[in-house]
Short mmCIF file of C-alpha atoms in Angstrom, two decimals:
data_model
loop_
_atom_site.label_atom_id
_atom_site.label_comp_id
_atom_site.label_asym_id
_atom_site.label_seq_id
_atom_site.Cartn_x
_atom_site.Cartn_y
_atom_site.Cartn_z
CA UNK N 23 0.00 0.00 0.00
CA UNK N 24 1.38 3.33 -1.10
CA UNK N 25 0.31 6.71 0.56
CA UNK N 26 1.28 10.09 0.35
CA UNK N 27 4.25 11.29 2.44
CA UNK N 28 3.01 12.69 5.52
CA UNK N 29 4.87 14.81 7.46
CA UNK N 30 4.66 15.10 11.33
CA UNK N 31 5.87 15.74 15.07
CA UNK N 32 5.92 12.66 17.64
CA UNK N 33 5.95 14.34 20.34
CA UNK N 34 6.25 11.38 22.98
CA UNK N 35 7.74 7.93 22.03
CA UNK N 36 7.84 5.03 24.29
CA UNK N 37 9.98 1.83 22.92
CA UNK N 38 8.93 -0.74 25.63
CA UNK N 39 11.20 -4.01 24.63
CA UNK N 40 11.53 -7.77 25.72
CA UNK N 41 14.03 -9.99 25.11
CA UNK N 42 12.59 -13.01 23.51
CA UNK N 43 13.22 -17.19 23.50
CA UNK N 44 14.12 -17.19 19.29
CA UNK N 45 11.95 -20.68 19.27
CA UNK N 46 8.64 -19.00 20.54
CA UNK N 47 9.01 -16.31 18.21
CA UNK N 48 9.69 -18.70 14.96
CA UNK N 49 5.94 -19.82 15.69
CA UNK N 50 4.46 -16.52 15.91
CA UNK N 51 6.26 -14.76 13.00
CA UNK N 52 4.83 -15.34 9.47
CA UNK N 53 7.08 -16.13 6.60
CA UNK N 54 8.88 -14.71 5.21
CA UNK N 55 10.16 -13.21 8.24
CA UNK N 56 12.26 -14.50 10.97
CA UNK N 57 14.04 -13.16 14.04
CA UNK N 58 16.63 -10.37 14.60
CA UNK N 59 19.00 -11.70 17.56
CA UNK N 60 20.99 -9.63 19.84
CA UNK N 61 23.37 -11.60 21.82
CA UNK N 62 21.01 -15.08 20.88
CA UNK N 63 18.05 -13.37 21.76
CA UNK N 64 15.01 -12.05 19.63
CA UNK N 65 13.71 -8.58 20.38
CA UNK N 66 9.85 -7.52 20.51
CA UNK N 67 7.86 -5.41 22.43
CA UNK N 68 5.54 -2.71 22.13
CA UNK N 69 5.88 1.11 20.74
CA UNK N 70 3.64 3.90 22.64
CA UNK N 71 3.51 7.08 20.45
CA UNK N 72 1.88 10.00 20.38
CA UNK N 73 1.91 12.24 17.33
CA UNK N 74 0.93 15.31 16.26
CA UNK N 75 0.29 17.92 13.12
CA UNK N 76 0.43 14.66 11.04
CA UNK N 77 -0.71 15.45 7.13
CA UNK N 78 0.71 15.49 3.47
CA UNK N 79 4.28 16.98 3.79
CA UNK N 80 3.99 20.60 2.36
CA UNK N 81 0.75 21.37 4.11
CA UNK N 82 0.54 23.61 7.41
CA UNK N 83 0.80 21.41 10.49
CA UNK N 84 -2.28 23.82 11.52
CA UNK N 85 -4.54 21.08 9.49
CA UNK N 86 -2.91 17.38 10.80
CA UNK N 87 -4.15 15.64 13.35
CA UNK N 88 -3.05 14.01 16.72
CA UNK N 89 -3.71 10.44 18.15
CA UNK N 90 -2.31 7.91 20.65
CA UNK N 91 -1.18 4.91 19.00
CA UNK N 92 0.64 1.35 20.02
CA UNK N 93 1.93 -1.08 17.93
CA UNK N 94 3.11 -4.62 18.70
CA UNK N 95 6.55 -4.98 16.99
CA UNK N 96 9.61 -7.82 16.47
CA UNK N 97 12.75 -6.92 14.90
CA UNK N 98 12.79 -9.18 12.29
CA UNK N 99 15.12 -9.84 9.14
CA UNK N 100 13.83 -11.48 5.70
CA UNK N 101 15.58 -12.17 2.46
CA UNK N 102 14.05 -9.90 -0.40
CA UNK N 103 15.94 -9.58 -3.79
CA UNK N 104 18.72 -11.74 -3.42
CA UNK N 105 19.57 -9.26 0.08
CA UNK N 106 18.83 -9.71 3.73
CA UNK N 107 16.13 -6.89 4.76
CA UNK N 108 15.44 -5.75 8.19
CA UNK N 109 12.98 -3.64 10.07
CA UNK N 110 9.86 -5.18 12.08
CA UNK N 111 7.04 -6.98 11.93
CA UNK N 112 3.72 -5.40 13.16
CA UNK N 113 1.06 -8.34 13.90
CA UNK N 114 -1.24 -5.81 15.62
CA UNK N 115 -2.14 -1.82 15.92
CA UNK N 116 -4.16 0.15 18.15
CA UNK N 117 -5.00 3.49 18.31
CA UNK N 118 -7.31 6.13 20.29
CA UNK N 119 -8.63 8.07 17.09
CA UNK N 120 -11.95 6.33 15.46
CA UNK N 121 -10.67 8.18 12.19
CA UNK N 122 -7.50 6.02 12.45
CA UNK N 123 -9.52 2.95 12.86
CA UNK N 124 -11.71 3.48 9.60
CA UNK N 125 -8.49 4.48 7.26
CA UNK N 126 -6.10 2.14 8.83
CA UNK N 127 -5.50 -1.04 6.36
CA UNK N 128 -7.19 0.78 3.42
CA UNK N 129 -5.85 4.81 2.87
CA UNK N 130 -3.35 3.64 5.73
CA UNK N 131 -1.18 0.98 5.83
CA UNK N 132 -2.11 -1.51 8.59
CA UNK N 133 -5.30 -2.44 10.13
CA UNK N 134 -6.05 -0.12 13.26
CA UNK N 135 -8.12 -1.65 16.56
CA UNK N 136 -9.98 1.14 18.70
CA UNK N 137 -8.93 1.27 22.46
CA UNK N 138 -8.61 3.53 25.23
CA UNK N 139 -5.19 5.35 26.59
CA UNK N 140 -4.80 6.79 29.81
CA UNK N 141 -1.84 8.71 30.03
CA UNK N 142 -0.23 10.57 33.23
CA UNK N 143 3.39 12.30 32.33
CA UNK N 144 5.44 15.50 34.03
CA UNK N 145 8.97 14.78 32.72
CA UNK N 146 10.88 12.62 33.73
CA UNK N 147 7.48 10.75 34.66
CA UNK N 148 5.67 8.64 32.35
CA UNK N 149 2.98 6.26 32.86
CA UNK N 150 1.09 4.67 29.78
CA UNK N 151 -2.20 2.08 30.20
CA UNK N 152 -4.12 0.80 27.60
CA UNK N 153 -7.01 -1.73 26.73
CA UNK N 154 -8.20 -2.15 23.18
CA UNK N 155 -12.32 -1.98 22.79
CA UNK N 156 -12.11 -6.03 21.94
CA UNK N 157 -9.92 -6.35 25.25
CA UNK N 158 -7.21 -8.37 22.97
CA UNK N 159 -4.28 -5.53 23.84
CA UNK N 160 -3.68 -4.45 27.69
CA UNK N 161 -0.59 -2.59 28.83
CA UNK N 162 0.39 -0.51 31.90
CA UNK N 163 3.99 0.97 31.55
CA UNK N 164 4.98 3.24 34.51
CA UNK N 165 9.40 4.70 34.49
CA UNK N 166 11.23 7.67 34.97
CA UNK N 167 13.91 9.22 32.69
CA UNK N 168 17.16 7.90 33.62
CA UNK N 169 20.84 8.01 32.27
CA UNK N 170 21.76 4.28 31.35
CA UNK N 171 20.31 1.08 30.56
CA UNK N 172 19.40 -1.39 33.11
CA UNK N 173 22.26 -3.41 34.68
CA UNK N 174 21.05 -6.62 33.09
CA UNK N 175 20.51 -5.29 29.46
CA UNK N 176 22.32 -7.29 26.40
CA UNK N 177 22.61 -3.82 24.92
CA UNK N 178 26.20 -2.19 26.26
CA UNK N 179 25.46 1.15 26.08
CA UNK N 180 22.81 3.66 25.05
CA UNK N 181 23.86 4.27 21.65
CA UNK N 182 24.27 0.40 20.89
CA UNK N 183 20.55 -0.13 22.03
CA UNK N 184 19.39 3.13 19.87
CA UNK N 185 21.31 2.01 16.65
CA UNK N 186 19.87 -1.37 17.01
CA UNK N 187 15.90 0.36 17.54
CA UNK N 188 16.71 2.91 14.77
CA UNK N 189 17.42 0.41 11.91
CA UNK N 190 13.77 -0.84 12.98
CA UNK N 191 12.63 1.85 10.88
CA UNK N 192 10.74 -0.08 8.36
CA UNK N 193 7.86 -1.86 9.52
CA UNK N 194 5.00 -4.51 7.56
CA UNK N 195 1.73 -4.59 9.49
CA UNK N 196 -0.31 -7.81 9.26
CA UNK N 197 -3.56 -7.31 6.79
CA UNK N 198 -6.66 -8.55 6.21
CA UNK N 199 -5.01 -10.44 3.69
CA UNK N 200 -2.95 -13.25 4.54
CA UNK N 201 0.31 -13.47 3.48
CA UNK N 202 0.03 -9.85 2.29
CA UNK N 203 1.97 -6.97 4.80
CA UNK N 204 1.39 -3.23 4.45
CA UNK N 205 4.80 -1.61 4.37
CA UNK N 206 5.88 1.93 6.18
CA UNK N 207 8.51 3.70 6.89
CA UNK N 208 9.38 5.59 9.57
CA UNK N 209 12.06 8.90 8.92
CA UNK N 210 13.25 10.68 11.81
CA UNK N 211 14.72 13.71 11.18
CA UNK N 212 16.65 14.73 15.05
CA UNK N 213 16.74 10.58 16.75
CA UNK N 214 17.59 11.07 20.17
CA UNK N 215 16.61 8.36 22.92
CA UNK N 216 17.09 8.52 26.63
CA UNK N 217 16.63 5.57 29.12
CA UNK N 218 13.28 5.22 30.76
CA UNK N 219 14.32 3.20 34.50
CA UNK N 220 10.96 1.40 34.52
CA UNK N 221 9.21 0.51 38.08
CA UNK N 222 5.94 -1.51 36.47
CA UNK N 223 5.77 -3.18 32.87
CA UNK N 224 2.68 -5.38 32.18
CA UNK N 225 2.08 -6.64 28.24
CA UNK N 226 -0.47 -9.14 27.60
CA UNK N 227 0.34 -9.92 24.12
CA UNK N 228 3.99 -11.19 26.05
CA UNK N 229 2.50 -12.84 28.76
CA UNK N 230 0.15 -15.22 26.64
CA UNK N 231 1.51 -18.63 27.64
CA UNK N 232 0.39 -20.01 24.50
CA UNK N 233 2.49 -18.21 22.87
CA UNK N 234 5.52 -17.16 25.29
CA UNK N 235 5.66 -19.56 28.39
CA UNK N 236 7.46 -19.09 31.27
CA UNK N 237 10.55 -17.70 30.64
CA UNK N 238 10.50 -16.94 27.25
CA UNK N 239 9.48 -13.30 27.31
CA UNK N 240 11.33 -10.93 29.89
CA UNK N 241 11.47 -7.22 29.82
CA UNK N 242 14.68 -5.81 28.51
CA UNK N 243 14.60 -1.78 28.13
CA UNK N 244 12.32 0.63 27.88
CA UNK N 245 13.43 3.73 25.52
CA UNK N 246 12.00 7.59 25.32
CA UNK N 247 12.15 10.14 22.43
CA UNK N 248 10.26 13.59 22.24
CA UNK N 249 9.61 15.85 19.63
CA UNK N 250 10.63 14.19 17.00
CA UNK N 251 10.26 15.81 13.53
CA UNK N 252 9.56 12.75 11.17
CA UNK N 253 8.04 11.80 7.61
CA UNK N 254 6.40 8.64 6.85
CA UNK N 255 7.05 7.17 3.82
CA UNK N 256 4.43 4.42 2.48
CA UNK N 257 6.15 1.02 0.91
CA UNK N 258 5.27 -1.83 -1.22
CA UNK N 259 3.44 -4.57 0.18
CA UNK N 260 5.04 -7.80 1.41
CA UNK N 261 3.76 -10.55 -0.45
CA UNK N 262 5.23 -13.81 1.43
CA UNK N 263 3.84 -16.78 -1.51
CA UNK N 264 6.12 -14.65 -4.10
CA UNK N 265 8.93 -14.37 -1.77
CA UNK N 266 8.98 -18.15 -0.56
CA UNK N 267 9.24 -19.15 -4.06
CA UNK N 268 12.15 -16.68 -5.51
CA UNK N 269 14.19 -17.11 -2.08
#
C-alpha cells in the first residue's frame, strides 16, 4: 500500500522491549520473516507514540491531526531480492482516534483496533495504560527518565541499544489479507533516545503462555524520544507466496 508522504511531530515515544526465546518467536512470525538476535536473543515489544500535526508533507501542520497509538513490533530480518532486509514486523495496531480505525489497512497501511489510553506524564514521569475496545491488547507501563540502561541489558550502552531500535525503521503490518503486509517507513529527522528506569511493565500480548511460556518473554529496556520531527514514507506490500518461491 502506497500513501502520500506525511509529514509530522511525535511528540512522545515510548519503545517498551523484551528480550525473547528465538523458538517461541519462529511460531508466531509469518514467513517470510524471521528473528533479529541480539546476543542469541530475539527482540519484541511494544511502541507507545503519540503524534501530532500529522498530514501530506507541504501542508501547514495547523490542518494534521493528533492520536495515541501502540503497535506490537519484532525486529525481524527477511531475504528480499537476493539481500537480507530488516525492520519489524507489526502483527497488531491500536489506536485512540476512530478516524485512524476506519483508514487504517485501506488509505493507511495496517489495520487499526480502537482502544482507550490513559496517560499521566510531568517529565521525567511517564505512565502509559491501555485496553483495546475487543480487550485483545492491555498494557500498563509506569518509568522515569534515567541516564543508562538497566544493569542486566544485552545492549552495552545507550547508543548500541538506539542504533539497534533505529534500523527498525521499516515496519510490515499484518492485513486482512494473509500473506500480504502493508509496508511503512518511519524517517526521523533529530533521533535522540534517553533511558526510561521502569518501576511496572505489564504486556499481555507477552504474557500469553500459548504463545511465550514461562521464561520466554522478559522485559529488557524501555526507551523515550520527544519531539521528533519525522516523515512517513508508504512502501510496497510484502507478499510472502512470491517471496517463498524466488528465495
Amino acid at each position: 500500500m502506497r500513501i502520500p508522504i506525511l509529514s509530522g511531530l511525535i511528540d512522545r515515544r515510548i519503545l517498551v522491549n523484551f528480550r525473547l526465546d528465538p523458538a517461541a518467536v519462529k511460531r508466531v512470525l509469518p514467513p517470510p520473516f524471521r528473528p533479529k538476535l541480539v546476543k542469541g536473543y530475539a527482540m519484541g515489544g511494544i511502541c507507545l507514540i503519540r503524534i501530532k500535526e500529522v498530514r501530506p508533507r507541504l501542508l501547514p501542520g495547523f490542518i494534521g491531526v493528533s492520536s495515541e497509538n501502540a503497535a506490537m513490533r519484532f525486529s525481524v530480518q527477511w531475504d528480499q531480492d537476493g539481500e537480507v532486509r530488516e525492520g519489524v514486523y507489526i502483527p497488531r495496531r491500536v489506536t485512540n482516534s476512530r478516524f485512524n480505525t476506519l483508514v487504517g489497512g485501506r488509505l493507511f497501511p495496517g489495520v487499526h483496533h480502537y482502544a482507550r489510553f490513559d496517560v499521566k506524564e510531568e517529565h521525567p514521569f511517564y505512565e502509559v495504560a491501555l485496553e483495546s475496545e475487543d480487550a485483545e491488547t492491555k498494557l500498563v507501563v509506569k518509568g522515569v527518565v534515567a541516564d543508562q540502561l538497566p544493569g542486566r541489558s544485552l545492549f552495552s550502552s545507550v547508543d548500541e541499544a538506539s542504533e539497534f531500535f533505529r534500523a527498525g525503521s521499516l515496519g510490515y503490518s499484518a492485513t486482512r489479507s494473509a500473506g500480504v503486509f502493508d509496508g511503512l517507513e518511519l524517517r526521523s529527522f533529530n533521533w535522540k533516545v534517553a533511558p526510561l528506569d521502569v518501576q511496572q511493565v505489564e504486556c499481555n500480548l507477552l504474557s500469553d503462555a500459548s504463545n511465550f511460556p514461562p521464561g520466554a518473554a522478559e522485559f529488557e529496556c524501555a526507551l523515550l524520544m520527544r519531539a521528533i520531527e519525522h516523515e512517513w514514507h508508504g512502501r510496497e506490500s510484502l507478499h510472502a507466496p512470491e517471496l517463498c518461491c524466488a528465495a
